[in-house]
DNA sequence: CTGAAAGCGCTTACAG
DNA sequence: CTGAAAGCGCTTACAG
């Protein structure tokens, strides 16, 4: 990478002159046109780009903490988009004077980013959507930088999780109130995480309350907007199907409901649906029928993440990982019968 | 802000020692426990935080271009969330080795951020959702840094816009094919922008094609998920209502359709609906009935933004603002009668 | 109109 | 076990 010095040498002028020209102050400082030309030629020849770190250092620019949000780069449709928006808002609300840097990473390969994490380039790191492998890697890192995982568990790193058991209990309560004792389940197929914790918790709580779930009535699907169609088809083909579906993701539930409408299956009279919500509650509120969801509250998650980081950045001695659990939010709507 | 030097002085040790300890290498370098304690006390007393610019400079860390995305901090539900996700993806796809920094700003007050923009702290700046005032301010800035505005027009700054006229033409074509010659319009009420360009364009094109729009059949509403309810109520109360609605935002269209369903107004046989789509096409695809939308393609917009910035960062001489127009995408669905 | 020098805050190779 | 010094790349006040 060419530096100011290189440019100065090539153009046969001093570094000051180059600096002035590169910063667009040539005329203000009445640099001669010939010098400007010489310098700009050198700049282009060398492909010079100023080093922003040096610049910022020189400017003694407010040394704001830098927070990095690592984000699997192919994530578009889930919780993470909301969380990013909410992190942005919470930084503002908490008047946290920091710089938020969004870094895409590839699942299973967050180690490629290890150098910048260890180097303490950041004052805090938030990791969304890590695989098991990514989590293990991050845990192995010898770094002072506080790392917060979103919806993952770890002994060593801080975590903010939605309370998976609460989700299960909320769902089970709804079932009990409506006297539903037999449920079909739609779970998410995920390559990168030992996912399905929420579905597992739900299944366990159902057992506790003697709500029946036939193994054959559990359908797994990729968390994709279109997959609800397949899921609905599979559901319809089931023998001994239950009249109730618990769905791990509203992303799937949307198209599922659409297909049931098409097939004239009446919701909720013939079929009741509860879904976990990750999209933000507005997206399931105005479909017909509106979908009863137990929502993962991205705003609360973002808020807790920011609080943890602010605290740990404030107090370096606070080395213990924080583990915060956030409660889900129930939205009772038309897809599930009123008690 | 305390520096390493301050800590060293207070702890009565050299800067090297402080640096080693602060970086967690105390044991590896066998620093005595008493020294560690002295230093950590000083660190805490002064609230020392390392200057990451100096650090990065010292590490000669890859001097990646920094791209700042300015974003009105209260924006949650519209296009911008998608664009951020897409910018992230496009950076990856284009193998653009840069740092993406997300900065929240308050509409009408982007000037608060002017210093960091002028300083060349960034190699490129993307601005989403600026008000007229913000645009004027940015235009007045004497800076070498390329600035790209999303969906705004400017002579001086680069812009990436969805082709508003194409949207209008697509909508008008649908109307003509379906022999609709009388339309109601739902427009967005926006505090910060001379918005409604799209609605204006649509109205103009309708005139060109002799499609009637009664002034009384134009309803304005804030772009909020719940506002479709009010809009639908107002529509229902209209005298001489048309049997077709053109809606400027799918955010509004969702709840509007929901309310029409409730009131048993049959779509599309009694009432046809076309909406501009900003949410991403999946969100209007699986509501019942699915909504015909003309979508603002956030992926294409993001792609163009990144291309402009890559080009301008590559070639400093390229000072002329780029003006890129991106074509909308039509999704014909159930809310509008098949031709 | 242009240059030499100081210094932003940090880390590391080296010396002791 | 700890310190003095060099240097990362830049900008600016000063000198001429």
XYZ file of C-alpha atoms (C1' of nucleotides) in Angstrom:
710
model
C 0.000 0.000 0.000
C 1.451 3.302 -1.109
C 1.882 5.980 1.530
C 2.066 9.720 1.481
C 5.833 9.393 1.573
C 5.857 7.284 -1.580
C 3.756 9.835 -3.369
C 5.977 12.675 -2.177
C 9.090 10.899 -3.398
C 7.628 10.056 -6.757
C 6.335 13.593 -7.255
C 9.497 15.077 -5.875
C 7.767 17.280 -3.344
C 7.426 17.231 0.417
C 4.880 15.190 2.317
C 3.195 18.384 3.484
C 2.473 19.387 -0.055
C 0.987 16.040 -0.908
C -1.131 16.092 2.205
C -2.504 19.513 1.384
C -3.348 18.569 -2.164
C -4.858 15.221 -1.311
C -7.114 16.942 1.181
C -8.448 19.308 -1.416
C -6.873 22.379 0.129
C -4.565 23.064 -2.785
C -6.179 26.302 -3.836
C -6.778 27.591 -0.375
C -3.043 27.167 0.202
C -2.270 28.385 -3.309
C -0.282 25.416 -4.473
C 0.829 25.852 -8.057
C -1.054 24.041 -10.749
C 2.037 22.253 -11.961
C 2.674 20.858 -8.493
C -0.928 19.747 -8.194
C -0.618 17.932 -11.463
C 2.636 16.239 -10.538
C 1.150 15.090 -7.263
C -2.132 13.867 -8.668
C -0.248 11.890 -11.293
C 1.809 10.254 -8.584
C -1.323 9.585 -6.535
C -2.951 7.816 -9.424
C 0.118 5.954 -10.503
C 0.582 4.543 -7.029
C -3.115 4.152 -6.337
C -2.548 6.039 -3.139
C -5.293 5.947 -0.531
C -4.849 7.715 2.776
C -4.598 5.557 5.841
C -7.654 6.447 7.829
C -6.199 5.171 11.071
C -3.270 7.511 10.820
C -5.583 10.299 9.858
C -7.930 9.734 12.736
C -5.019 9.442 15.122
C -3.549 12.662 13.910
C -6.870 14.458 14.153
C -7.062 13.209 17.735
C -10.515 12.334 16.759
C -12.755 11.299 19.577
C -11.544 7.847 20.377
C -14.940 6.251 20.367
C -15.228 2.629 21.287
C -15.698 0.475 18.230
C -18.300 -2.224 18.408
C -18.154 -4.913 15.783
C -21.255 -6.839 14.853
C -20.367 -10.092 13.152
C -23.047 -11.371 10.968
C -23.268 -14.416 8.692
C -23.212 -12.779 5.327
C -26.058 -14.748 3.797
C -28.525 -13.880 6.498
C -31.358 -11.873 5.158
C -34.683 -12.911 6.392
C -34.411 -13.625 10.036
C -34.062 -12.072 13.397
C -30.647 -10.681 12.678
C -31.847 -7.934 10.382
C -34.124 -6.746 13.129
C -31.432 -6.977 15.720
C -29.083 -4.866 13.682
C -31.735 -2.206 13.320
C -32.447 -2.424 17.015
C -28.800 -2.329 18.029
C -28.545 0.867 16.064
C -31.550 2.285 17.905
C -30.407 1.142 21.313
C -26.985 2.675 20.834
C -28.798 5.911 20.187
C -31.224 5.532 23.068
C -28.531 4.630 25.554
C -26.467 7.547 24.279
C -23.602 5.154 23.768
C -21.043 7.150 21.855
C -19.526 4.406 19.780
C -18.857 3.309 16.277
C -20.836 0.323 15.025
C -19.005 -1.763 12.487
C -20.845 -4.457 10.626
C -18.707 -7.374 9.553
C -19.943 -10.206 7.438
C -18.486 -13.623 8.090
C -19.003 -17.061 6.733
C -20.499 -19.609 9.075
C -17.894 -22.075 10.381
C -15.129 -19.688 9.350
C -15.260 -16.859 11.831
C -11.657 -17.761 12.635
C -10.709 -15.841 9.524
C -11.576 -12.745 11.505
C -9.702 -13.781 14.607
C -6.778 -11.457 14.093
C -8.805 -8.287 14.241
C -10.664 -9.569 17.274
C -7.536 -10.532 19.217
C -5.732 -7.353 18.222
C -8.219 -5.421 20.256
C -9.191 -3.508 17.181
C -12.619 -3.390 18.752
C -13.812 -2.502 22.196
C -16.615 -4.986 21.995
C -17.799 -7.727 19.698
C -21.314 -8.972 19.035
C -21.733 -12.224 17.168
C -24.994 -13.171 15.524
C -25.766 -16.568 14.099
C -22.536 -18.401 14.927
C -22.298 -22.129 14.282
C -21.136 -24.506 16.990
C -17.715 -24.410 15.426
C -17.687 -20.625 15.466
C -18.670 -20.560 19.126
C -15.925 -23.036 20.063
C -13.425 -20.995 18.165
C -14.458 -17.749 19.817
C -14.274 -19.457 23.205
C -10.708 -20.518 22.506
C -9.623 -16.963 21.816
C -7.315 -15.382 24.375
C -8.668 -11.885 24.241
C -9.632 -9.149 26.632
C -12.338 -7.906 24.336
C -15.838 -8.618 25.584
C -17.725 -10.873 23.184
C -21.493 -11.239 23.273
C -23.290 -14.063 21.506
C -26.876 -13.685 20.378
C -29.121 -16.630 21.183
C -26.341 -19.084 21.851
C -25.089 -20.599 25.045
C -21.537 -20.482 26.293
C -19.805 -20.772 29.628
C -16.985 -18.516 28.681
C -18.565 -15.797 26.582
C -21.391 -13.435 27.378
C -24.751 -14.341 25.939
C -28.152 -12.807 25.474
C -30.848 -15.362 24.914
C -34.552 -15.371 24.618
C -35.961 -17.674 27.257
C -36.660 -20.806 25.340
C -38.483 -22.439 28.199
C -40.824 -19.468 28.487
C -41.688 -19.837 24.847
C -42.508 -23.485 25.433
C -44.576 -22.684 28.506
C -46.505 -19.926 26.776
C -47.359 -22.268 23.943
C -48.302 -25.100 26.277
C -50.513 -22.778 28.294
C -52.369 -21.750 25.196
C -52.853 -25.401 24.297
C -54.146 -26.263 27.737
C -56.559 -23.363 27.797
C -57.929 -24.428 24.438
C -58.019 -28.054 25.582
C -55.705 -29.162 22.811
C -53.998 -32.394 23.793
C -52.441 -33.418 20.520
C -50.049 -31.255 18.490
C -48.128 -31.340 15.250
C -44.759 -29.656 15.229
C -42.844 -27.805 12.524
C -39.154 -27.446 13.344
C -36.312 -25.684 11.586
C -33.636 -27.591 9.769
C -30.406 -25.725 10.320
C -26.990 -26.676 9.050
C -24.999 -24.572 11.395
C -26.438 -24.795 14.829
C -27.579 -27.472 17.137
C -30.773 -25.569 16.634
C -34.253 -26.598 17.545
C -33.630 -25.828 21.179
C -36.970 -24.093 21.141
C -38.718 -26.990 19.502
C -37.019 -29.393 21.881
C -38.118 -27.358 24.860
C -41.637 -27.244 23.533
C -41.741 -30.990 23.024
C -40.423 -31.564 26.532
C -42.978 -29.265 28.117
C -45.742 -30.969 26.184
C -44.633 -34.261 27.663
C -44.751 -32.740 31.130
C -48.324 -31.703 30.540
C -49.362 -34.897 28.775
C -49.942 -33.179 25.494
C -49.391 -35.749 22.819
C -46.927 -35.278 19.976
C -46.712 -38.130 17.532
C -43.190 -38.507 16.151
C -44.725 -38.783 12.696
C -46.325 -35.418 13.202
C -43.023 -33.586 13.433
C -41.959 -31.919 10.203
C -38.584 -30.293 9.688
C -37.986 -27.618 7.076
C -35.415 -25.038 6.127
C -36.265 -21.598 7.435
C -37.347 -20.106 4.146
C -40.364 -18.061 3.138
C -41.496 -20.596 0.575
C -41.077 -23.701 2.677
C -44.420 -23.354 4.408
C -46.040 -24.610 1.235
C -44.186 -27.932 1.420
C -44.787 -28.141 5.109
C -48.512 -27.604 4.662
C -48.629 -30.270 1.977
C -46.843 -32.709 4.225
C -49.171 -31.870 7.073
C -52.217 -32.509 4.933
C -50.862 -35.913 3.919
C -50.343 -36.987 7.516
C -52.429 -39.758 8.920
C -53.820 -39.194 12.401
C -53.028 -35.537 12.097
C -53.711 -33.292 15.013
C -55.805 -30.160 14.672
C -53.043 -27.952 16.037
C -49.628 -26.908 14.739
C -46.757 -25.452 16.688
C -44.348 -23.872 14.223
C -40.809 -22.882 15.132
C -40.694 -19.992 12.687
C -43.070 -17.366 11.400
C -41.032 -17.297 8.203
C -42.453 -20.734 7.515
C -45.832 -20.081 9.113
C -46.695 -17.315 6.651
C -46.703 -19.463 3.542
C -48.135 -22.386 5.490
C -51.193 -20.347 6.404
C -51.432 -19.134 2.833
C -51.552 -22.688 1.551
C -54.106 -23.791 4.109
C -56.288 -20.888 3.008
C -55.931 -22.076 -0.569
C -56.984 -25.560 0.421
C -59.916 -24.156 2.292
C -58.783 -25.496 5.612
C -60.445 -23.244 8.135
C -58.189 -21.603 10.676
C -58.689 -21.837 13.611
C -61.872 -23.903 13.565
C -60.363 -26.869 11.740
C -56.732 -26.144 12.404
C -55.118 -23.959 15.053
C -51.667 -22.482 14.614
C -49.125 -21.019 16.998
C -45.779 -19.861 15.744
C -42.598 -18.519 17.195
C -42.057 -15.056 15.774
C -38.719 -13.686 14.677
C -39.736 -11.288 11.923
C -41.187 -8.608 14.108
C -44.782 -8.872 15.144
C -46.163 -6.667 12.384
C -45.600 -9.242 9.703
C -47.917 -11.829 11.173
C -50.432 -9.302 12.455
C -52.133 -8.457 9.201
C -52.180 -11.692 7.309
C -55.568 -13.353 7.081
C -56.051 -14.963 9.484
C -53.589 -13.170 11.702
C -51.135 -15.569 13.328
C -50.759 -16.134 17.041
C -47.058 -15.762 17.751
C -44.663 -15.946 20.618
C -42.145 -13.348 19.627
C -38.423 -13.177 20.079
C -38.085 -9.520 21.063
C -35.171 -8.160 19.069
C -35.403 -4.782 20.753
C -34.935 -6.247 24.216
C -32.111 -8.433 22.997
C -30.380 -5.475 21.402
C -30.889 -3.433 24.538
C -29.284 -6.071 26.737
C -26.370 -6.517 24.383
C -25.631 -2.820 24.443
C -25.959 -2.697 28.224
C -23.507 -5.545 28.666
C -20.990 -3.957 26.345
C -21.310 -0.519 27.894
C -20.745 -1.999 31.320
C -17.762 -4.083 30.308
C -16.155 -1.281 28.365
C -16.649 1.023 31.329
C -15.200 -1.437 33.784
C -12.301 -3.480 32.422
C -12.156 -5.537 35.581
C -15.507 -7.081 34.870
C -14.213 -10.247 33.252
C -17.035 -12.618 34.112
C -19.286 -13.422 31.182
C -22.800 -12.035 31.517
C -25.692 -14.293 30.731
C -28.920 -12.452 30.168
C -32.242 -14.036 29.401
C -34.986 -12.056 27.816
C -38.650 -12.971 27.956
C -40.619 -13.654 24.792
C -43.824 -11.782 24.013
C -47.129 -13.434 23.299
C -49.420 -12.077 20.612
C -52.738 -13.868 20.706
C -54.422 -13.565 17.345
C -56.874 -15.271 15.069
C -54.979 -18.436 14.177
C -55.551 -19.882 17.597
C -59.029 -20.193 19.165
C -59.902 -17.787 21.955
C -60.144 -19.517 25.267
C -9.197 10.633 27.553
C -6.398 8.957 29.423
C -3.526 7.555 27.385
C -0.997 4.843 27.932
C 1.431 7.511 29.015
C -0.890 8.748 31.735
C -1.300 5.239 33.052
C 2.445 4.661 32.973
C 3.092 7.851 34.911
C 0.469 7.147 37.515
C 1.676 3.571 37.987
C 5.285 4.655 37.874
C 6.292 2.187 35.191
C 7.227 2.461 31.535
C 4.747 2.606 28.700
C 5.997 -0.741 27.435
C 5.009 -2.394 30.669
C 1.540 -0.911 30.591
C 1.082 -1.941 27.000
C 2.066 -5.521 27.735
C -0.251 -5.781 30.696
C -3.179 -4.106 29.018
C -2.871 -6.557 26.163
C -3.115 -9.523 28.462
C 0.446 -10.643 27.882
C 1.590 -10.028 31.437
C 2.219 -13.644 32.306
C 3.739 -14.584 29.003
C 6.243 -11.797 29.615
C 6.479 -12.653 33.314
C 5.551 -9.273 34.676
C 5.470 -9.340 38.473
C 2.120 -9.488 40.188
C 2.740 -6.312 42.095
C 3.402 -4.422 38.860
C 0.273 -5.861 37.302
C -1.735 -4.676 40.247
C -0.258 -1.191 40.218
C -0.971 -0.883 36.530
C -4.505 -2.240 36.652
C -5.293 0.148 39.477
C -4.050 3.031 37.409
C -6.005 1.777 34.395
C -9.190 1.712 36.383
C -8.591 4.958 38.159
C -8.084 6.766 34.873
C -10.677 4.762 32.984
C -8.064 4.087 30.387
C -9.200 2.719 27.053
C -6.718 2.069 24.281
C -6.965 4.230 21.215
C -7.882 1.838 18.487
C -6.670 4.131 15.732
C -3.199 4.210 17.174
C -3.328 0.494 17.673
C -4.412 -0.236 14.170
C -1.831 2.137 12.807
C 0.894 0.487 14.797
C -0.207 -2.957 13.727
C -0.046 -1.686 10.154
C -3.314 -3.373 9.896
C -4.679 -3.708 6.433
C -5.765 -0.210 5.638
C -9.167 -1.147 4.398
C -11.392 1.539 3.015
C -14.074 2.513 5.467
C -17.555 2.919 4.150
C -20.025 4.749 6.330
C -23.726 4.119 5.980
C -25.726 6.954 7.468
C -29.127 5.945 8.507
C -31.952 7.847 10.216
C -31.940 6.219 13.592
C -35.676 5.722 13.880
C -36.017 3.825 10.650
C -37.118 0.317 11.241
C -39.714 -0.893 8.895
C -38.813 0.256 5.472
C -36.481 -0.279 2.628
C -33.446 0.760 4.576
C -33.249 -2.367 6.674
C -33.209 -4.395 3.506
C -30.643 -2.189 1.907
C -28.304 -2.535 4.821
C -28.569 -6.296 4.627
C -28.028 -6.138 0.911
C -25.092 -3.757 1.132
C -23.498 -6.246 3.437
C -24.102 -9.021 0.927
C -22.944 -7.019 -2.049
C -19.722 -6.053 -0.328
C -19.124 -9.736 0.092
C -20.151 -10.663 -3.431
C -18.044 -7.959 -5.015
C -15.146 -9.010 -2.796
C -14.836 -5.417 -1.706
C -12.394 -5.535 1.160
C -13.745 -2.728 3.265
C -15.102 -1.881 6.621
C -18.782 -1.030 6.810
C -19.649 1.415 9.535
C -23.246 2.068 10.382
C -23.967 5.523 11.713
C -27.322 6.626 12.966
C -28.277 10.220 12.397
C -31.285 12.350 13.094
C -33.221 13.592 10.112
C -32.561 17.293 9.417
C -29.436 17.123 11.553
C -26.917 15.197 9.527
C -24.721 18.282 9.820
C -23.822 17.060 13.283
C -21.826 14.394 11.514
C -20.173 16.749 9.072
C -16.818 16.792 10.763
C -16.157 13.115 10.359
C -17.314 13.266 6.768
C -15.120 16.222 5.817
C -12.138 14.831 7.688
C -11.997 12.011 5.246
C -12.431 9.570 8.061
C -14.226 7.474 5.493
C -13.394 6.453 1.992
C -17.018 6.522 0.979
C -20.327 7.584 2.427
C -23.787 6.198 1.777
C -26.762 8.179 2.999
C -30.167 6.624 3.383
C -33.352 8.539 4.065
C -32.003 12.091 4.106
C -34.432 14.986 4.341
C -34.280 17.871 1.893
C -32.320 19.788 4.464
C -29.863 16.937 4.882
C -29.344 16.702 1.139
C -28.711 20.432 0.844
C -26.259 20.273 3.662
C -24.377 17.355 2.162
C -24.249 19.161 -1.152
C -22.667 22.172 0.505
C -19.850 20.083 1.934
C -16.412 20.651 0.464
C -15.148 17.131 0.579
C -13.308 14.714 -1.650
C -15.142 11.762 -0.193
C -17.643 10.207 -2.582
C -21.171 10.440 -1.208
C -24.014 8.317 -2.533
C -27.632 9.108 -1.800
C -30.248 6.395 -1.845
C -33.440 7.282 -3.675
C -32.864 11.002 -3.705
C -31.945 13.345 -6.487
C -28.987 15.668 -6.489
C -26.892 17.419 -9.099
C -23.775 17.382 -7.043
C -23.817 14.043 -5.262
C -24.010 10.545 -6.620
C -27.408 8.920 -6.457
C -28.948 5.520 -6.920
C -32.644 5.662 -7.575
C -35.339 3.268 -8.480
C -36.937 4.418 -11.687
C -40.048 6.135 -10.488
C -41.443 6.548 -13.964
C -41.087 2.832 -14.616
C -43.097 2.115 -11.527
C -45.820 4.422 -12.778
C -45.756 2.872 -16.229
C -45.893 -0.659 -14.901
C -48.892 0.232 -12.794
C -50.623 2.051 -15.637
C -50.025 -0.879 -17.945
C -51.662 -3.240 -15.521
C -54.617 -0.878 -15.285
C -54.958 -0.650 -19.016
C -54.765 -4.392 -19.502
C -57.480 -4.876 -16.918
C -59.496 -2.040 -18.460
C -59.494 -0.054 -15.246
C -60.058 3.620 -16.008
C -60.674 5.005 -12.568
C -58.291 4.650 -9.627
C -58.046 5.560 -5.985
C -54.629 6.432 -4.671
C -52.986 5.939 -1.302
C -49.922 8.130 -0.824
C -47.364 8.411 1.945
C -47.313 11.352 4.286
C -43.684 12.061 5.057
C -42.307 14.806 7.224
C -38.810 14.758 5.921
C -38.871 14.432 2.211
C -40.620 16.033 -0.659
C -41.810 12.487 -0.990
C -44.586 11.121 -3.098
C -42.505 11.392 -6.207
C -43.729 7.936 -7.052
C -47.327 8.809 -6.418
C -46.924 12.000 -8.397
C -45.427 10.109 -11.297
C -48.229 7.608 -11.174
C -50.860 10.314 -11.190
C -49.191 12.014 -14.127
C -48.989 8.829 -16.151
C -52.628 8.111 -15.444
C -53.485 11.492 -16.858
C -51.486 10.695 -19.966
C -53.480 7.547 -20.432
C -56.823 9.090 -19.528
C -57.186 7.013 -16.409
C -59.320 8.988 -14.040
C -58.225 9.874 -10.520
C -60.672 11.878 -8.515
C -58.916 14.262 -6.138
C -61.273 13.068 -3.428
C -60.076 9.559 -3.987
C -56.531 10.315 -2.920
C -55.762 9.355 0.655
C -52.538 10.222 2.431
C -51.254 8.258 5.405
C -48.106 7.840 7.447
C -46.074 4.837 6.349
C -46.924 2.605 9.282
C -48.043 -0.998 9.497
C -51.296 -0.101 11.231
C -52.312 2.781 9.021
C -53.856 0.579 6.351
C -56.808 0.116 8.658
C -57.581 3.839 8.674
C -56.945 4.049 4.984
C -59.343 1.205 4.277
C -62.005 2.825 6.429
C -61.585 6.095 4.585
C -61.756 4.305 1.279
C -64.964 2.576 2.245
C -66.544 5.903 3.210
C -65.705 7.489 -0.125
C -68.470 8.425 -2.465
C -67.938 7.506 -6.098
C -65.156 5.199 -5.109
C -63.258 3.421 -7.802
C -62.807 -0.331 -7.767
C -59.037 -0.073 -7.902
C -56.429 1.168 -5.453
C -52.867 2.140 -6.179
C -50.964 2.196 -2.891
C -47.574 3.818 -2.499
C -46.424 1.419 0.197
C -46.803 -2.249 0.963
C -46.375 -1.390 4.632
C -49.791 0.221 4.390
C -51.221 -2.243 1.885
C -50.831 -5.186 4.261
C -53.228 -3.941 6.909
C -55.456 -2.412 4.262
C -55.987 -5.807 2.661
C -56.516 -7.309 6.088
C -59.295 -4.837 6.825
C -60.967 -5.332 3.466
C -60.991 -9.061 4.168
C -62.650 -8.381 7.493
C -65.302 -6.295 5.800
C -65.824 -9.016 3.261
C -64.839 -6.864 0.361
C -63.737 -9.336 -2.265
C -60.290 -8.813 -3.734
C -59.817 -8.606 -6.677
C -63.410 -9.093 -7.922
C -64.845 -6.098 -6.059
C -61.634 -4.242 -5.444
C -58.246 -4.546 -7.134
C -55.050 -3.496 -5.440
C -51.563 -2.682 -6.688
C -48.890 -1.572 -4.291
C -45.353 -0.380 -4.484
C -43.219 -2.832 -2.529
C -40.357 -1.855 -0.269
C -40.412 -4.649 2.284
C -39.001 -7.355 0.106
C -41.347 -9.324 -2.058
C -41.778 -12.224 0.361
C -43.892 -10.231 2.745
C -46.700 -9.580 0.295
C -46.425 -12.942 -1.408
C -48.122 -15.083 1.194
C -50.833 -12.883 2.580
C -54.324 -13.823 1.505
C -54.940 -12.617 -1.114
C -51.340 -12.129 -2.182
C -50.660 -8.548 -3.222
C -49.551 -7.430 -6.656
C -46.524 -5.255 -6.087
C -44.036 -3.241 -8.038
C -40.937 -3.715 -5.982
C -38.080 -1.412 -5.187
C -35.184 -3.854 -5.555
C -32.934 -3.277 -2.586
C -30.398 -5.777 -3.835
C -29.898 -3.966 -7.115
C -29.708 -0.642 -5.338
C -27.118 -1.973 -2.931
C -25.161 -3.473 -5.785
C -25.032 -0.175 -7.658
C -24.030 1.745 -4.576
C -21.124 -0.587 -3.944
C -20.072 -0.435 -7.576
C -20.030 3.344 -7.558
C -18.005 3.475 -4.384
C -15.531 0.840 -5.523
C -14.981 2.731 -8.725
C -14.559 6.102 -7.079
C -12.264 4.773 -4.410
C -10.195 3.066 -7.066
C -9.950 6.142 -9.205
C -9.651 9.381 -7.252
C -9.869 11.419 -10.416
C -13.434 10.355 -11.010
C -15.061 13.400 -9.473
C -18.269 13.513 -11.459
C -21.301 12.339 -9.522
C -22.768 9.084 -10.781
C -26.499 8.855 -11.266
C -27.753 5.327 -11.538
C -31.327 4.325 -12.068
C -32.487 0.868 -11.218
C -35.581 -0.766 -12.629
C -38.417 -1.885 -10.357
C -39.697 -5.452 -10.436
C -43.283 -6.396 -11.033
C -44.876 -9.223 -9.075
C -48.314 -9.982 -10.446
C -50.363 -11.678 -7.801
C -53.905 -12.232 -6.668
C -54.896 -8.742 -5.609
C -55.126 -7.601 -9.183
C -57.232 -9.405 -11.791
C -55.384 -11.434 -14.402
C -55.616 -9.894 -17.804
C 4.374 28.781 -2.930
C 6.760 24.785 -0.407
C 9.433 22.122 3.191
C 11.336 20.313 7.801
C 9.867 18.881 12.040
C 6.852 17.686 15.821
C 3.624 14.706 17.531
C -1.135 12.010 17.615
C -1.074 6.933 20.846
C 0.373 2.845 20.413
C 3.527 -1.819 20.154
C 7.665 -4.312 19.661
C 12.486 -5.497 19.043
C 16.170 -4.829 21.672
C 18.978 -3.998 25.674
C 19.987 -4.724 30.299
C 11.481 -8.591 35.135
C 11.352 -3.753 33.009
C 12.621 0.422 30.159
C 14.260 3.601 26.211
C 13.647 4.239 21.577
C 11.971 3.670 16.939
C 8.362 4.037 13.920
C 3.338 3.010 12.003
C 1.135 7.266 8.357
C -0.639 11.242 8.750
C -1.540 16.783 9.447
C -0.427 21.262 10.915
C 1.978 25.200 12.859
C 5.831 27.359 11.643
C 9.564 29.005 8.862
C 11.259 30.760 4.768
